[in-house]
């Protein structure tokens, strides 16, 4: 077995461009690898000479790039003769020397008689804004329809579990809840720890060490617990919901369900809706507890508070309303995440690319919606 | 454009074995494919047709055996060396394998922009010609998601033809196409062979297509090559599996 040659392509004959009288004579091989060299030689010659004929009798081999180049050359030369002409008229500029080697390739790859390429639709700046707004309203309307569908079937499904796969509630509960526990715990602990550390430095300056418990309890219960958990769930489970439904959509699984007289929302979305409605408050409660734990470490280690005083103060400051609002928020955020994930999943267009776009859009929209609703809750239940 | 390598096999496969894990998919395939011929790989489902094609293209690395293109051992080539071989061949995948995020025009322009130093005007003309060859001039600015299955396949063929390959590989080009489109595609393949001396290797089940275009057939059964030769010779060889294949496929 011989040593492999680095470039096994056929060796091509060097390009040569000459002028004889009125004719521009090309010889060698007019192929992908030599066309740029032909172009350089020709442009140098055309600065001085004005040929009216192309002679390709010396061209041994030609391919589609050679044909395209010849046509571009003809166009350039033709425009020189008649500056207003946009396209060469075949036959006016003489191409001679076509032989049996080059004829079939020229015939196959000639673009002179091709129709013009239809221009890609150009959308102006204001048209873009207008159509963006229209599409936005349309999407909002469609998302409301899907939301209504999801809510209707989810509440209906509480009493009637037909149309749902057996065991899907538990399966979804594990996927959306149990598997999210470690990441929720880790991030909540870190957030609780950082919040307390940053606040502790300031509080100690004023001798208000005990208020670390107030600060952390209110922050974690009212805001950080529900919002942080919702953002994690939106990124983790919301994306999974969107990509699962989108994949089912592009692989026609959703159509297959419809053809089996199964409502895809009931079969695919409702178990997720039920499961997330149960696991989200648990995750939020867990997040608050672990966040408090992170703060407790600072309170004891940095501010010299006792465990008892920290816990007592925390219980004192929290009201039932705080806990109820926190849980209500968590359930509402969960529903928002499921509805947005489902909306983007069902609206997917295209193949794998569409699935990726739907997933990304769903995560961005979910996080945006979660923060927006959190702000609304804060305003309503300050 | 006479080929000076007429006597030399275009692709030479010797004792090729392909495995998925412990399972042997292809067992000792030995065949020389000749230039300027349309070779059809056929056989029942699961016999190893696509696996053979993908091994020939090194999309799957063969378990053992030798594989030569134009007399050169490609299995010992590194990626860079093999890329020079790849630039001389084109592949039409079963579902087109177009890049979904870009238009048909841009899909066809990829090999031209990546592997040539041609200027934009020349590239533009080549793309228009290649899309016209597959009758897709009207769809030049559309995206793959806006095309039907047959149109996707034709767009993918235009991309495979972008660099004027010397060998074109096609995995089930007619699958899912209506008879008229399928016949037009076969005509195009025959034109490419006769006008441009292109060699074509096709995996297909379509008997009508096989009858129209095959110069030679490779018949596989359970990973073994039962026959290589002309279609007529295959029918006269008296091999029961081949006889059954053509008999059952009659309509």
mmCIF file with all atom_site columns, C-alpha atoms in Angstrom, chain A residues 93-200:
data_model
loop_
_atom_site.group_PDB
_atom_site.id
_atom_site.type_symbol
_atom_site.label_atom_id
_atom_site.label_alt_id
_atom_site.label_comp_id
_atom_site.label_asym_id
_atom_site.label_entity_id
_atom_site.label_seq_id
_atom_site.pdbx_PDB_ins_code
_atom_site.Cartn_x
_atom_site.Cartn_y
_atom_site.Cartn_z
_atom_site.occupancy
_atom_site.B_iso_or_equiv
_atom_site.pdbx_formal_charge
_atom_site.auth_seq_id
_atom_site.auth_comp_id
_atom_site.auth_asym_id
_atom_site.auth_atom_id
_atom_site.pdbx_PDB_model_num
ATOM 1   C CA . UNK A 1 93  ? -20.873 38.248 -28.327 1.00 0.00 ? 93  UNK A CA 1
ATOM 2   C CA . UNK A 1 94  ? -19.118 35.434 -30.124 1.00 0.00 ? 94  UNK A CA 1
ATOM 3   C CA . UNK A 1 95  ? -18.028 32.383 -28.207 1.00 0.00 ? 95  UNK A CA 1
ATOM 4   C CA . UNK A 1 96  ? -16.069 30.070 -30.417 1.00 0.00 ? 96  UNK A CA 1
ATOM 5   C CA . UNK A 1 97  ? -13.999 26.956 -30.188 1.00 0.00 ? 97  UNK A CA 1
ATOM 6   C CA . UNK A 1 98  ? -16.600 24.813 -28.447 1.00 0.00 ? 98  UNK A CA 1
ATOM 7   C CA . UNK A 1 99  ? -15.588 21.186 -28.897 1.00 0.00 ? 99  UNK A CA 1
ATOM 8   C CA . UNK A 1 100 ? -16.964 17.771 -27.969 1.00 0.00 ? 100 UNK A CA 1
ATOM 9   C CA . UNK A 1 101 ? -15.337 17.941 -24.543 1.00 0.00 ? 101 UNK A CA 1
ATOM 10  C CA . UNK A 1 102 ? -16.859 21.257 -23.575 1.00 0.00 ? 102 UNK A CA 1
ATOM 11  C CA . UNK A 1 103 ? -20.210 21.238 -25.423 1.00 0.00 ? 103 UNK A CA 1
ATOM 12  C CA . UNK A 1 104 ? -22.194 18.920 -23.096 1.00 0.00 ? 104 UNK A CA 1
ATOM 13  C CA . UNK A 1 105 ? -20.984 20.776 -20.027 1.00 0.00 ? 105 UNK A CA 1
ATOM 14  C CA . UNK A 1 106 ? -21.778 24.173 -21.556 1.00 0.00 ? 106 UNK A CA 1
ATOM 15  C CA . UNK A 1 107 ? -25.238 22.985 -22.527 1.00 0.00 ? 107 UNK A CA 1
ATOM 16  C CA . UNK A 1 108 ? -25.943 21.485 -19.122 1.00 0.00 ? 108 UNK A CA 1
ATOM 17  C CA . UNK A 1 109 ? -24.731 24.383 -17.022 1.00 0.00 ? 109 UNK A CA 1
ATOM 18  C CA . UNK A 1 110 ? -25.579 27.418 -19.136 1.00 0.00 ? 110 UNK A CA 1
ATOM 19  C CA . UNK A 1 111 ? -27.503 29.997 -17.146 1.00 0.00 ? 111 UNK A CA 1
ATOM 20  C CA . UNK A 1 112 ? -28.094 32.477 -19.966 1.00 0.00 ? 112 UNK A CA 1
ATOM 21  C CA . UNK A 1 113 ? -31.639 31.372 -20.589 1.00 0.00 ? 113 UNK A CA 1
ATOM 22  C CA . UNK A 1 114 ? -32.605 30.940 -16.962 1.00 0.00 ? 114 UNK A CA 1
ATOM 23  C CA . UNK A 1 115 ? -35.426 33.033 -15.567 1.00 0.00 ? 115 UNK A CA 1
ATOM 24  C CA . UNK A 1 116 ? -34.456 35.860 -13.233 1.00 0.00 ? 116 UNK A CA 1
ATOM 25  C CA . UNK A 1 117 ? -34.246 34.934 -9.579  1.00 0.00 ? 117 UNK A CA 1
ATOM 26  C CA . UNK A 1 118 ? -37.314 36.244 -7.776  1.00 0.00 ? 118 UNK A CA 1
ATOM 27  C CA . UNK A 1 119 ? -36.123 38.780 -5.251  1.00 0.00 ? 119 UNK A CA 1
ATOM 28  C CA . UNK A 1 120 ? -36.364 37.845 -1.601  1.00 0.00 ? 120 UNK A CA 1
ATOM 29  C CA . UNK A 1 121 ? -39.178 39.738 0.060   1.00 0.00 ? 121 UNK A CA 1
ATOM 30  C CA . UNK A 1 122 ? -37.787 42.897 1.573   1.00 0.00 ? 122 UNK A CA 1
ATOM 31  C CA . UNK A 1 123 ? -39.507 44.217 4.673   1.00 0.00 ? 123 UNK A CA 1
ATOM 32  C CA . UNK A 1 124 ? -38.914 47.849 5.577   1.00 0.00 ? 124 UNK A CA 1
ATOM 33  C CA . UNK A 1 125 ? -38.193 49.004 9.115   1.00 0.00 ? 125 UNK A CA 1
ATOM 34  C CA . UNK A 1 126 ? -41.730 50.276 9.801   1.00 0.00 ? 126 UNK A CA 1
ATOM 35  C CA . UNK A 1 127 ? -43.313 47.251 8.141   1.00 0.00 ? 127 UNK A CA 1
ATOM 36  C CA . UNK A 1 128 ? -41.169 45.146 10.474  1.00 0.00 ? 128 UNK A CA 1
ATOM 37  C CA . UNK A 1 129 ? -42.442 47.020 13.533  1.00 0.00 ? 129 UNK A CA 1
ATOM 38  C CA . UNK A 1 130 ? -46.036 46.793 12.314  1.00 0.00 ? 130 UNK A CA 1
ATOM 39  C CA . UNK A 1 131 ? -45.929 43.110 11.495  1.00 0.00 ? 131 UNK A CA 1
ATOM 40  C CA . UNK A 1 132 ? -44.114 42.466 14.775  1.00 0.00 ? 132 UNK A CA 1
ATOM 41  C CA . UNK A 1 133 ? -46.947 44.132 16.685  1.00 0.00 ? 133 UNK A CA 1
ATOM 42  C CA . UNK A 1 134 ? -49.626 42.319 14.713  1.00 0.00 ? 134 UNK A CA 1
ATOM 43  C CA . UNK A 1 135 ? -47.846 38.998 15.239  1.00 0.00 ? 135 UNK A CA 1
ATOM 44  C CA . UNK A 1 136 ? -47.414 39.805 18.925  1.00 0.00 ? 136 UNK A CA 1
ATOM 45  C CA . UNK A 1 137 ? -51.148 40.398 19.390  1.00 0.00 ? 137 UNK A CA 1
ATOM 46  C CA . UNK A 1 138 ? -51.918 37.302 17.364  1.00 0.00 ? 138 UNK A CA 1
ATOM 47  C CA . UNK A 1 139 ? -49.553 35.222 19.475  1.00 0.00 ? 139 UNK A CA 1
ATOM 48  C CA . UNK A 1 140 ? -51.071 36.660 22.653  1.00 0.00 ? 140 UNK A CA 1
ATOM 49  C CA . UNK A 1 141 ? -54.554 35.724 21.439  1.00 0.00 ? 141 UNK A CA 1
ATOM 50  C CA . UNK A 1 142 ? -53.417 32.215 20.519  1.00 0.00 ? 142 UNK A CA 1
ATOM 51  C CA . UNK A 1 143 ? -51.697 31.776 23.871  1.00 0.00 ? 143 UNK A CA 1
ATOM 52  C CA . UNK A 1 144 ? -54.937 32.761 25.607  1.00 0.00 ? 144 UNK A CA 1
ATOM 53  C CA . UNK A 1 145 ? -56.788 30.118 23.603  1.00 0.00 ? 145 UNK A CA 1
ATOM 54  C CA . UNK A 1 146 ? -54.254 27.469 24.595  1.00 0.00 ? 146 UNK A CA 1
ATOM 55  C CA . UNK A 1 147 ? -54.301 28.706 28.191  1.00 0.00 ? 147 UNK A CA 1
ATOM 56  C CA . UNK A 1 148 ? -58.096 28.407 28.242  1.00 0.00 ? 148 UNK A CA 1
ATOM 57  C CA . UNK A 1 149 ? -57.828 24.909 26.781  1.00 0.00 ? 149 UNK A CA 1
ATOM 58  C CA . UNK A 1 150 ? -55.218 23.877 29.336  1.00 0.00 ? 150 UNK A CA 1
ATOM 59  C CA . UNK A 1 151 ? -57.134 25.340 32.295  1.00 0.00 ? 151 UNK A CA 1
ATOM 60  C CA . UNK A 1 152 ? -60.439 23.861 31.182  1.00 0.00 ? 152 UNK A CA 1
ATOM 61  C CA . UNK A 1 153 ? -59.099 20.342 30.680  1.00 0.00 ? 153 UNK A CA 1
ATOM 62  C CA . UNK A 1 154 ? -56.953 20.515 33.801  1.00 0.00 ? 154 UNK A CA 1
ATOM 63  C CA . UNK A 1 155 ? -59.841 21.425 36.080  1.00 0.00 ? 155 UNK A CA 1
ATOM 64  C CA . UNK A 1 156 ? -62.159 19.036 34.240  1.00 0.00 ? 156 UNK A CA 1
ATOM 65  C CA . UNK A 1 157 ? -59.470 16.368 34.529  1.00 0.00 ? 157 UNK A CA 1
ATOM 66  C CA . UNK A 1 158 ? -59.438 16.642 38.331  1.00 0.00 ? 158 UNK A CA 1
ATOM 67  C CA . UNK A 1 159 ? -62.628 14.670 38.442  1.00 0.00 ? 159 UNK A CA 1
ATOM 68  C CA . UNK A 1 160 ? -62.305 12.749 35.213  1.00 0.00 ? 160 UNK A CA 1
ATOM 69  C CA . UNK A 1 161 ? -58.956 11.194 34.498  1.00 0.00 ? 161 UNK A CA 1
ATOM 70  C CA . UNK A 1 162 ? -59.922 9.578  31.211  1.00 0.00 ? 162 UNK A CA 1
ATOM 71  C CA . UNK A 1 163 ? -57.836 10.760 28.283  1.00 0.00 ? 163 UNK A CA 1
ATOM 72  C CA . UNK A 1 164 ? -54.696 10.727 30.419  1.00 0.00 ? 164 UNK A CA 1
ATOM 73  C CA . UNK A 1 165 ? -52.023 8.053  30.454  1.00 0.00 ? 165 UNK A CA 1
ATOM 74  C CA . UNK A 1 166 ? -51.987 5.948  33.621  1.00 0.00 ? 166 UNK A CA 1
ATOM 75  C CA . UNK A 1 167 ? -49.100 6.791  35.903  1.00 0.00 ? 167 UNK A CA 1
ATOM 76  C CA . UNK A 1 168 ? -48.343 10.016 34.058  1.00 0.00 ? 168 UNK A CA 1
ATOM 77  C CA . UNK A 1 169 ? -49.089 12.203 37.093  1.00 0.00 ? 169 UNK A CA 1
ATOM 78  C CA . UNK A 1 170 ? -46.488 10.471 39.249  1.00 0.00 ? 170 UNK A CA 1
ATOM 79  C CA . UNK A 1 171 ? -44.016 10.321 36.386  1.00 0.00 ? 171 UNK A CA 1
ATOM 80  C CA . UNK A 1 172 ? -44.392 14.052 35.749  1.00 0.00 ? 172 UNK A CA 1
ATOM 81  C CA . UNK A 1 173 ? -44.219 14.784 39.458  1.00 0.00 ? 173 UNK A CA 1
ATOM 82  C CA . UNK A 1 174 ? -40.859 13.049 39.639  1.00 0.00 ? 174 UNK A CA 1
ATOM 83  C CA . UNK A 1 175 ? -39.572 14.713 36.472  1.00 0.00 ? 175 UNK A CA 1
ATOM 84  C CA . UNK A 1 176 ? -40.755 18.225 37.304  1.00 0.00 ? 176 UNK A CA 1
ATOM 85  C CA . UNK A 1 177 ? -40.382 18.132 41.073  1.00 0.00 ? 177 UNK A CA 1
ATOM 86  C CA . UNK A 1 178 ? -38.140 15.498 42.591  1.00 0.00 ? 178 UNK A CA 1
ATOM 87  C CA . UNK A 1 179 ? -35.434 15.859 39.977  1.00 0.00 ? 179 UNK A CA 1
ATOM 88  C CA . UNK A 1 180 ? -35.436 19.641 40.425  1.00 0.00 ? 180 UNK A CA 1
ATOM 89  C CA . UNK A 1 181 ? -34.863 19.419 44.179  1.00 0.00 ? 181 UNK A CA 1
ATOM 90  C CA . UNK A 1 182 ? -31.042 19.344 44.199  1.00 0.00 ? 182 UNK A CA 1
ATOM 91  C CA . UNK A 1 183 ? -30.598 22.394 41.982  1.00 0.00 ? 183 UNK A CA 1
ATOM 92  C CA . UNK A 1 184 ? -33.315 24.335 43.818  1.00 0.00 ? 184 UNK A CA 1
ATOM 93  C CA . UNK A 1 185 ? -31.684 23.457 47.140  1.00 0.00 ? 185 UNK A CA 1
ATOM 94  C CA . UNK A 1 186 ? -28.214 24.418 46.039  1.00 0.00 ? 186 UNK A CA 1
ATOM 95  C CA . UNK A 1 187 ? -29.186 27.768 44.525  1.00 0.00 ? 187 UNK A CA 1
ATOM 96  C CA . UNK A 1 188 ? -31.530 28.688 47.378  1.00 0.00 ? 188 UNK A CA 1
ATOM 97  C CA . UNK A 1 189 ? -28.833 27.956 49.923  1.00 0.00 ? 189 UNK A CA 1
ATOM 98  C CA . UNK A 1 190 ? -26.346 30.121 48.039  1.00 0.00 ? 190 UNK A CA 1
ATOM 99  C CA . UNK A 1 191 ? -28.854 32.970 47.633  1.00 0.00 ? 191 UNK A CA 1
ATOM 100 C CA . UNK A 1 192 ? -29.832 32.841 51.331  1.00 0.00 ? 192 UNK A CA 1
ATOM 101 C CA . UNK A 1 193 ? -26.187 32.791 52.304  1.00 0.00 ? 193 UNK A CA 1
ATOM 102 C CA . UNK A 1 194 ? -25.218 35.719 50.041  1.00 0.00 ? 194 UNK A CA 1
ATOM 103 C CA . UNK A 1 195 ? -28.236 37.839 50.986  1.00 0.00 ? 195 UNK A CA 1
ATOM 104 C CA . UNK A 1 196 ? -27.473 37.377 54.675  1.00 0.00 ? 196 UNK A CA 1
ATOM 105 C CA . UNK A 1 197 ? -23.774 38.004 54.274  1.00 0.00 ? 197 UNK A CA 1
ATOM 106 C CA . UNK A 1 198 ? -24.289 41.261 52.370  1.00 0.00 ? 198 UNK A CA 1
ATOM 107 C CA . UNK A 1 199 ? -26.944 42.465 54.807  1.00 0.00 ? 199 UNK A CA 1
ATOM 108 C CA . UNK A 1 200 ? -25.058 41.323 57.908  1.00 0.00 ? 200 UNK A CA 1
#
